[in-house]
Structures are given as structure tokens and as C-alpha cells.
Amino acid sequence: MSERDVAIKAVNLTKKYGDFVAVKNLNLKVYEGEFFCLLGPNGAGKTTTFLMLLGLTRPTSGSAWVCGYNVITHPIEVRKRVGFVPEAPGLYDDLTARENLAFTANLNNIARGVRERKIEELLEKVGLLKWADEKVGKFSRGMKQRLAIADALVKDPKVLILDEPTAGVDPAGSEEILSLLKTLTRDEGITVLMSSHLLHHVEKYSDRIAIMNRGEIVRVGSVGSLTKGENVIELELVEVNEDLVSRIRELHDVKSVERRGNKIVIVADEDIRKEVLEAMSGDLKKVLGMKFIPSLERVYARYVGEDAGGS
Ligand code: ATP
């Protein structure tokens, strides 16, 4: 690989099942230490992409490199460096958290002398030290996912790939998982590539996002670049006066202002709620409500369309 800081690279990666194209000419670069999210509806091809990157499914055409190793010719080297957390992690419910990690440490030939301390450190890192000796069968889905992350970290991977790690986890549990992943990228330089449906989480934590639909990446970029010009502010007033509409129109970053009955709908490059309120000055008591429509949701809906249902 020419660029030193590219952790994952895919070039025209394609997977066909018979005539059906599950992943089509996928081109992707994920940089070292980046938190990258593949966002897409069911069936978009996210899992298939991950399986190819892990050398677990052979691409029909195209190529990919992870940590500089070609996934087709050097799958073992790739798997040595990549921790994978599948959607349904294979943990043993009748073993404790500590025993589960000990099992994986054994499989990875972690020396006996360091094993116990390493397991202790990993349990602490994922916030499960208190439950170290509890059977995993009793854990919530969020706790199981965090244990699965610890399990994937046993071999000190440079890259973590996680398939829908927050699916079926409650909002507080999802926050814990995502902030843990963010810490791993920031403090340990681990590259995180995960898939998700959760737009608002993705918006908050990811460095970059790729929107995937029907096997193709349709948009890629930072949250800021994807949502530029997509911030919608809906202002509901007792009555709308033209003077106020003109004042809002003159604000920096405003793309369009539209009057809809007693509402003013503003589309802006940035989140300018504060500036809008400032522009109201004397009219503030006429405000009935202000709604900020999450911009990434609009971008996602536009690219994924009807397939976004339920996301
Ligand atoms: P989900 O969130 O549902 O897992 P996904 O984005 O991960 O969605 P994939 O699991 O990669 O999507 O599936 C992409 C498409 O490829 C789907 O239409 C799926 O039915 C199809 N597919 C996946 N694996 C196979 C297979 N082994 N044989 C035939 N078709 C498959």
C-alpha cells in the first residue's frame, strides 16, 4: 500500500451470489485511528463487505487490503490484526465474562504469565470488571456487546470491525458502546469500522460515514461535509411578519427561507438556531416553537429512499 496511514482499502470490491450483486464496485479508504461508519438499510451489503475485508468471503472481483495485507492472498495475516465483532457474538452464556476472555486468550496463545492481568485490564476497559465473575447468560445485550469488544481486543488488533454493535441495545447501552469505541480510536489509535442504522449516534461519534444502499456506496464524507446545506430549522410563530422573514434571509449561511402559514422554514449550511433567535429580538414572545430537523436523516432518506424504512 502506498499511503502509510491507510488501514483499510477496497478497490472495485464486488460480490455476486449467482446473478445477484450483493456488493458492487465498492471503493473505500479508512485511515488509521479513524472511526468510520457504514450506514445503510438491511440488505445494503454491509455484512458482505465486512466478510470480504476479513478474508472470510472471496470477492467475485476487485481487491482489498487491510493493514497492508491483501485479503485474498494473505487472509491469515489480516485476521491476526483485525478484531471482528459479528452482529451475534459467539460468547458462552454458561461461562463468566472472565472465563469467556480466558478461553479466547488461550486460543490466541496469550502467555499464561500475562493472561490474567490482560483479562482484568480488558474487563476494566469495557466497564465490566464488576461483573467479571458473573455468567454471561445474565448479561444485557449491551453488556454482551461490550464483552464481545473486549474479546476482540484480546489479540491487540490494529483494526476493529463491528457489525451493527448497537442493534437491539437500549439508548444508554448504545452510548456506552459508541463512546468506548471512540476512546479506542482516540487513545489507542485503533481503527474502527462499524455498521449501523442509528443515524443520530453515527452523527455524534463517527469521523466519516459512508452511506450504502443496494450494494453501492452512494455518499462518503465527514458528518459536516455530508450535511452541509441540509440543516432545517422550523420556526412556529403566533404570526409571521415579512420584516422578520427578510431579517432571517440576510443571516450568514442561510440557503433558503420559506413561509408556510404561521411557520418559517429555514434551510441553512450550518446550525444557525442561535442566530435566528438573535434576529428575532423584539418578536421573541411570538415564538410558539422551534424545531431542528436532524440533517443527516434528510441526507440518508434522500439516498436510501424507501429502503430506509424503520431506520
Ligand atoms: P443486514 O443489516 O440485514 O445484515 P447488510 O447490509 O449487512 O444487511 P448483507 O447481509 O451484506 O446486507 O446482504 C446483502 C445482500 O446479499 C442481501 O440481499 C442478502 O440477502 C444477500 N446475501 C447475503 N449473503 C448471501 C448468500 N450467502 N447467498 C445469497 N445471497 C446472500
Short mmCIF file of C-alpha atoms and ligand atoms in Angstrom, two decimals:
data_model
loop_
_atom_site.label_atom_id
_atom_site.label_comp_id
_atom_site.label_asym_id
_atom_site.label_seq_id
_atom_site.Cartn_x
_atom_site.Cartn_y
_atom_site.Cartn_z
CA MET A 1 0.00 0.00 0.00
CA SER A 2 1.42 3.37 -0.91
CA GLU A 3 -0.18 5.57 1.79
CA ARG A 4 1.21 4.65 5.22
CA ASP A 5 -1.81 5.75 7.13
CA VAL A 6 -4.47 3.81 5.24
CA ALA A 7 -5.73 0.94 7.41
CA ILE A 8 -8.38 -0.44 5.04
CA LYS A 9 -8.55 -0.05 1.31
CA ALA A 10 -11.02 -1.57 -1.14
CA VAL A 11 -10.79 -1.18 -4.90
CA ASN A 12 -13.79 -2.10 -7.03
CA LEU A 13 -14.71 -4.76 -4.49
CA THR A 14 -17.61 -6.82 -5.84
CA LYS A 15 -19.52 -9.84 -4.58
CA LYS A 16 -22.11 -11.68 -6.62
CA TYR A 17 -24.34 -14.53 -5.48
CA GLY A 18 -25.36 -16.07 -8.79
CA ASP A 19 -26.81 -13.15 -10.77
CA PHE A 20 -27.46 -11.09 -7.65
CA VAL A 21 -24.89 -8.38 -6.94
CA ALA A 22 -24.63 -8.00 -3.13
CA VAL A 23 -21.68 -5.54 -3.29
CA LYS A 24 -20.92 -3.58 -6.43
CA ASN A 25 -17.60 -1.88 -7.27
CA LEU A 26 -17.01 -0.69 -3.75
CA ASN A 27 -14.14 1.78 -3.34
CA LEU A 28 -13.20 2.72 0.17
CA LYS A 29 -10.32 4.03 2.25
CA VAL A 30 -10.35 4.05 6.03
CA TYR A 31 -7.44 5.79 7.71
CA GLU A 32 -5.54 4.61 10.79
CA GLY A 33 -7.24 5.63 14.02
CA GLU A 34 -10.40 6.66 12.20
CA PHE A 35 -13.93 5.96 13.46
CA PHE A 36 -15.70 5.06 10.22
CA CYS A 37 -19.32 4.05 9.91
CA LEU A 38 -21.05 2.18 7.12
CA LEU A 39 -24.63 3.31 7.24
CA GLY A 40 -27.34 1.52 5.33
CA PRO A 41 -30.62 -0.37 5.48
CA ASN A 42 -30.97 -4.14 5.75
CA GLY A 43 -29.58 -5.91 2.74
CA ALA A 44 -27.38 -2.97 1.69
CA GLY A 45 -24.31 -5.22 1.62
CA LYS A 46 -22.59 -4.13 4.83
CA THR A 47 -22.04 -7.62 6.26
CA THR A 48 -20.89 -8.96 2.91
CA THR A 49 -18.36 -6.11 2.69
CA PHE A 50 -17.04 -6.93 6.17
CA LEU A 51 -16.77 -10.64 5.38
CA MET A 52 -14.69 -9.81 2.29
CA LEU A 53 -12.45 -7.43 4.27
CA LEU A 54 -11.89 -10.19 6.82
CA GLY A 55 -10.95 -12.69 4.13
CA LEU A 56 -13.95 -14.83 5.10
CA THR A 57 -15.78 -14.46 1.78
CA ARG A 58 -13.94 -14.34 -1.52
CA PRO A 59 -14.73 -11.30 -3.66
CA THR A 60 -16.06 -12.04 -7.15
CA SER A 61 -13.82 -9.24 -8.43
CA GLY A 62 -11.81 -6.30 -7.16
CA SER A 63 -9.39 -6.32 -4.25
CA ALA A 64 -8.94 -5.13 -0.70
CA TRP A 65 -6.07 -4.58 1.72
CA VAL A 66 -6.21 -4.42 5.48
CA CYS A 67 -3.13 -3.27 7.42
CA GLY A 68 -1.27 -3.54 4.13
CA TYR A 69 -2.18 -7.20 3.52
CA ASN A 70 -4.21 -8.35 0.57
CA VAL A 71 -7.34 -10.03 1.94
CA ILE A 72 -7.40 -12.63 -0.83
CA THR A 73 -3.77 -13.69 -0.78
CA HIS A 74 -3.00 -13.10 2.94
CA PRO A 75 -6.23 -13.70 4.92
CA ILE A 76 -4.38 -15.13 7.94
CA GLU A 77 -2.16 -12.03 8.25
CA VAL A 78 -5.31 -9.89 8.02
CA ARG A 79 -7.16 -11.84 10.72
CA LYS A 80 -4.13 -11.60 13.05
CA ARG A 81 -4.51 -7.82 13.01
CA VAL A 82 -8.27 -7.41 12.85
CA GLY A 83 -10.75 -7.96 15.66
CA PHE A 84 -14.26 -8.78 14.44
CA VAL A 85 -17.45 -8.36 16.43
CA PRO A 86 -20.29 -10.02 14.49
CA GLU A 87 -23.91 -8.99 14.93
CA ALA A 88 -24.49 -12.01 17.18
CA PRO A 89 -21.19 -12.51 19.03
CA GLY A 90 -20.31 -16.11 19.88
CA LEU A 91 -20.00 -15.85 23.65
CA TYR A 92 -20.58 -18.75 26.03
CA ASP A 93 -23.63 -17.96 28.19
CA ASP A 94 -22.76 -20.59 30.80
CA LEU A 95 -19.25 -19.18 31.35
CA THR A 96 -18.41 -15.99 33.25
CA ALA A 97 -17.09 -12.87 31.50
CA ARG A 98 -13.60 -13.70 32.76
CA GLU A 99 -13.83 -17.33 31.60
CA ASN A 100 -15.00 -16.24 28.14
CA LEU A 101 -11.96 -13.99 27.74
CA ALA A 102 -9.66 -16.69 29.16
CA PHE A 103 -10.98 -19.07 26.50
CA THR A 104 -10.15 -16.57 23.73
CA ALA A 105 -6.76 -15.74 25.31
CA ASN A 106 -5.94 -19.43 25.25
CA LEU A 107 -6.93 -19.74 21.58
CA ASN A 108 -4.69 -16.77 20.79
CA ASN A 109 -1.76 -18.26 22.72
CA ILE A 110 -1.51 -15.33 25.14
CA ALA A 111 1.27 -16.30 27.58
CA ARG A 112 -0.03 -17.60 30.93
CA GLY A 113 2.04 -15.05 32.86
CA VAL A 114 0.26 -12.05 31.35
CA ARG A 115 -3.12 -13.59 30.69
CA GLU A 116 -4.85 -12.79 33.97
CA ARG A 117 -3.68 -9.20 34.09
CA LYS A 118 -4.63 -8.66 30.46
CA ILE A 119 -8.14 -10.02 31.03
CA GLU A 120 -8.52 -7.80 34.09
CA GLU A 121 -7.42 -4.75 32.07
CA LEU A 122 -9.80 -5.54 29.22
CA LEU A 123 -12.76 -6.03 31.57
CA GLU A 124 -11.93 -2.71 33.19
CA LYS A 125 -11.65 -1.01 29.79
CA VAL A 126 -15.13 -2.13 28.71
CA GLY A 127 -16.65 -1.36 32.13
CA LEU A 128 -17.36 -4.97 33.10
CA LEU A 129 -14.86 -5.59 35.89
CA LYS A 130 -17.66 -5.56 38.46
CA TRP A 131 -19.37 -8.39 36.59
CA ALA A 132 -16.18 -10.34 35.80
CA ASP A 133 -17.33 -13.45 37.62
CA GLU A 134 -20.98 -13.38 36.59
CA LYS A 135 -22.31 -15.80 33.98
CA VAL A 136 -22.73 -14.10 30.60
CA GLY A 137 -26.23 -15.59 30.19
CA LYS A 138 -27.41 -12.99 32.71
CA PHE A 139 -25.91 -10.03 30.81
CA SER A 140 -27.94 -7.44 28.88
CA ARG A 141 -27.35 -7.20 25.13
CA GLY A 142 -25.27 -4.05 25.67
CA MET A 143 -23.05 -5.80 28.22
CA LYS A 144 -22.64 -8.76 25.86
CA GLN A 145 -21.59 -6.42 23.07
CA ARG A 146 -19.02 -4.76 25.34
CA LEU A 147 -17.69 -8.17 26.35
CA ALA A 148 -17.51 -9.11 22.67
CA ILE A 149 -15.43 -5.97 22.09
CA ALA A 150 -13.09 -7.00 24.94
CA ASP A 151 -12.96 -10.46 23.36
CA ALA A 152 -11.94 -8.95 20.01
CA LEU A 153 -9.27 -6.86 21.76
CA VAL A 154 -7.54 -9.89 23.33
CA LYS A 155 -5.18 -10.20 20.36
CA ASP A 156 -4.32 -6.45 20.37
CA PRO A 157 -5.79 -5.74 16.94
CA LYS A 158 -4.95 -2.65 14.93
CA VAL A 159 -8.40 -2.65 13.35
CA LEU A 160 -11.82 -3.43 14.83
CA ILE A 161 -14.72 -4.31 12.54
CA LEU A 162 -18.14 -4.40 14.18
CA ASP A 163 -21.38 -5.47 12.53
CA GLU A 164 -24.30 -3.45 13.99
CA PRO A 165 -22.85 -3.37 17.54
CA THR A 166 -25.75 -1.24 18.81
CA ALA A 167 -28.61 -3.20 17.22
CA GLY A 168 -31.17 -4.13 19.86
CA VAL A 169 -29.27 -2.22 22.59
CA ASP A 170 -31.12 0.48 24.55
CA PRO A 171 -30.06 4.14 24.08
CA ALA A 172 -27.90 4.28 27.23
CA GLY A 173 -26.20 0.98 26.35
CA SER A 174 -25.59 2.20 22.78
CA GLU A 175 -23.95 5.38 24.10
CA GLU A 176 -21.63 3.25 26.27
CA ILE A 177 -20.61 1.11 23.30
CA LEU A 178 -20.02 4.05 20.97
CA SER A 179 -18.09 6.12 23.47
CA LEU A 180 -15.95 3.05 24.25
CA LEU A 181 -15.19 2.67 20.53
CA LYS A 182 -14.40 6.37 20.27
CA THR A 183 -11.94 6.04 23.17
CA LEU A 184 -10.24 3.12 21.43
CA THR A 185 -9.68 5.20 18.30
CA ARG A 186 -8.59 8.33 20.16
CA ASP A 187 -6.41 6.85 22.92
CA GLU A 188 -5.09 3.69 21.30
CA GLY A 189 -5.10 4.59 17.62
CA ILE A 190 -7.26 1.57 16.78
CA THR A 191 -9.16 1.91 13.51
CA VAL A 192 -12.88 1.28 13.95
CA LEU A 193 -15.11 0.28 11.05
CA MET A 194 -18.68 -0.39 12.09
CA SER A 195 -22.10 -0.65 10.51
CA SER A 196 -25.24 0.94 11.88
CA HIS A 197 -28.75 2.17 11.33
CA LEU A 198 -28.59 4.67 14.16
CA LEU A 199 -28.20 7.99 12.43
CA HIS A 200 -28.04 10.22 15.47
CA HIS A 201 -25.35 8.08 17.11
CA VAL A 202 -23.35 7.93 13.95
CA GLU A 203 -23.62 11.68 13.58
CA LYS A 204 -22.16 12.19 17.04
CA TYR A 205 -19.27 9.73 17.05
CA SER A 206 -18.06 8.98 13.51
CA ASP A 207 -15.17 10.76 11.86
CA ARG A 208 -16.54 9.74 8.46
CA ILE A 209 -19.59 7.95 7.17
CA ALA A 210 -20.33 6.01 4.01
CA ILE A 211 -23.99 5.66 3.08
CA MET A 212 -24.54 2.30 1.43
CA ASN A 213 -27.59 1.15 -0.48
CA ARG A 214 -28.22 -1.87 -2.71
CA GLY A 215 -24.57 -2.89 -2.69
CA GLU A 216 -23.16 0.52 -3.51
CA ILE A 217 -21.63 3.37 -1.57
CA VAL A 218 -23.75 6.36 -2.54
CA ARG A 219 -22.12 9.05 -0.40
CA VAL A 220 -18.99 9.26 1.73
CA GLY A 221 -17.60 12.01 3.90
CA SER A 222 -17.44 13.61 7.32
CA VAL A 223 -20.73 14.40 9.03
CA GLY A 224 -20.03 18.08 8.35
CA SER A 225 -19.46 17.58 4.64
CA LEU A 226 -22.45 15.25 4.19
CA THR A 227 -24.83 17.57 5.97
CA LYS A 228 -23.62 20.84 4.53
CA GLY A 229 -26.64 22.80 3.34
CA GLU A 230 -29.03 20.33 4.95
CA ASN A 231 -29.84 21.99 8.27
CA VAL A 232 -33.55 22.69 8.51
CA ILE A 233 -34.98 24.95 11.18
CA GLU A 234 -38.73 25.22 11.51
CA LEU A 235 -39.94 28.27 13.42
CA GLU A 236 -43.56 28.35 14.53
CA LEU A 237 -44.94 31.79 15.37
CA VAL A 238 -48.18 33.37 16.53
CA GLU A 239 -48.00 35.33 13.29
CA VAL A 240 -45.34 35.74 10.64
CA ASN A 241 -44.28 39.21 9.54
CA GLU A 242 -42.33 39.90 6.34
CA ASP A 243 -39.83 42.06 8.16
CA LEU A 244 -38.68 39.08 10.23
CA VAL A 245 -38.52 36.83 7.15
CA SER A 246 -36.23 39.40 5.49
CA ARG A 247 -34.01 39.63 8.57
CA ILE A 248 -33.60 35.83 8.63
CA ARG A 249 -32.89 35.80 4.89
CA GLU A 250 -29.93 38.10 5.47
CA LEU A 251 -28.28 35.81 8.04
CA HIS A 252 -24.99 34.19 7.16
CA ASP A 253 -25.21 30.52 5.95
CA VAL A 254 -28.93 30.75 5.06
CA LYS A 255 -29.74 28.95 1.82
CA SER A 256 -33.49 29.43 1.68
CA VAL A 257 -36.35 30.80 3.76
CA GLU A 258 -39.93 29.82 3.10
CA ARG A 259 -43.20 30.96 4.69
CA ARG A 260 -45.69 28.17 5.39
CA GLY A 261 -48.75 29.50 7.19
CA ASN A 262 -47.59 30.55 10.63
CA LYS A 263 -44.25 28.81 10.14
CA ILE A 264 -40.92 29.92 8.72
CA VAL A 265 -38.85 27.08 7.27
CA ILE A 266 -35.14 27.83 7.02
CA VAL A 267 -32.56 25.70 5.20
CA ALA A 268 -29.00 26.59 6.15
CA ASP A 269 -25.45 25.39 5.65
CA GLU A 270 -24.88 25.32 9.40
CA ASP A 271 -26.97 25.05 12.58
CA ILE A 272 -27.93 28.71 12.97
CA ARG A 273 -30.65 28.41 15.64
CA LYS A 274 -28.84 30.89 17.90
CA GLU A 275 -28.52 33.46 15.11
CA VAL A 276 -32.20 33.04 14.21
CA LEU A 277 -33.24 33.73 17.80
CA GLU A 278 -30.95 36.74 17.92
CA ALA A 279 -32.53 38.08 14.72
CA MET A 280 -35.96 37.86 16.35
CA SER A 281 -35.16 40.29 19.18
CA GLY A 282 -38.50 42.04 19.83
CA ASP A 283 -40.50 39.22 18.19
CA LEU A 284 -39.34 36.56 20.66
CA LYS A 285 -42.66 36.44 22.54
CA LYS A 286 -44.38 35.44 19.30
CA VAL A 287 -42.47 32.14 19.13
CA LEU A 288 -44.61 29.03 19.63
CA GLY A 289 -41.85 26.56 18.87
CA MET A 290 -38.60 25.86 17.11
CA LYS A 291 -37.74 22.52 15.55
CA PHE A 292 -34.33 21.47 14.32
CA ILE A 293 -34.59 18.62 11.83
CA PRO A 294 -31.51 16.36 12.05
CA SER A 295 -29.78 16.94 8.81
CA LEU A 296 -28.14 13.56 8.33
CA GLU A 297 -31.58 11.99 8.41
CA ARG A 298 -32.54 14.08 5.36
CA VAL A 299 -29.37 13.11 3.50
CA TYR A 300 -29.85 9.45 4.39
CA ALA A 301 -33.52 9.45 3.37
CA ARG A 302 -32.64 11.07 0.05
CA TYR A 303 -30.02 8.45 -0.84
CA VAL A 304 -31.63 5.40 0.66
CA GLY A 305 -35.23 6.44 -0.04
CA GLU A 306 -37.88 3.86 0.70
CA ASP A 307 -35.22 1.34 1.74
CA ALA A 308 -34.62 3.47 4.84
CA GLY A 309 -37.90 2.28 6.35
CA GLY A 310 -37.64 1.68 10.07
CA SER A 311 -34.20 3.25 10.41
P1 ATP B 1 -28.28 -6.64 7.33
O1 ATP B 1 -28.30 -5.43 8.17
O2 ATP B 1 -29.64 -7.18 7.05
O3 ATP B 1 -27.30 -7.69 7.72
P2 ATP B 1 -26.43 -5.96 5.25
O4 ATP B 1 -26.28 -4.57 4.75
O5 ATP B 1 -25.40 -6.47 6.18
O6 ATP B 1 -27.86 -6.10 5.88
P3 ATP B 1 -25.79 -8.26 3.66
O7 ATP B 1 -26.02 -9.22 4.78
O8 ATP B 1 -24.40 -7.98 3.26
O9 ATP B 1 -26.52 -6.88 3.97
O10 ATP B 1 -26.60 -8.77 2.40
C1 ATP B 1 -26.61 -8.10 1.13
C2 ATP B 1 -27.49 -8.86 0.18
O11 ATP B 1 -26.84 -10.07 -0.20
C3 ATP B 1 -28.83 -9.25 0.77
O12 ATP B 1 -29.83 -9.09 -0.23
C4 ATP B 1 -28.67 -10.71 1.11
O13 ATP B 1 -29.89 -11.40 1.03
C5 ATP B 1 -27.68 -11.18 0.05
N1 ATP B 1 -26.84 -12.29 0.54
C6 ATP B 1 -26.00 -12.23 1.60
N2 ATP B 1 -25.37 -13.42 1.77
C7 ATP B 1 -25.84 -14.24 0.79
C8 ATP B 1 -25.57 -15.60 0.41
N3 ATP B 1 -24.69 -16.34 1.09
N4 ATP B 1 -26.23 -16.08 -0.64
C9 ATP B 1 -27.12 -15.33 -1.34
N5 ATP B 1 -27.40 -14.04 -1.06
C10 ATP B 1 -26.78 -13.50 0.00
#
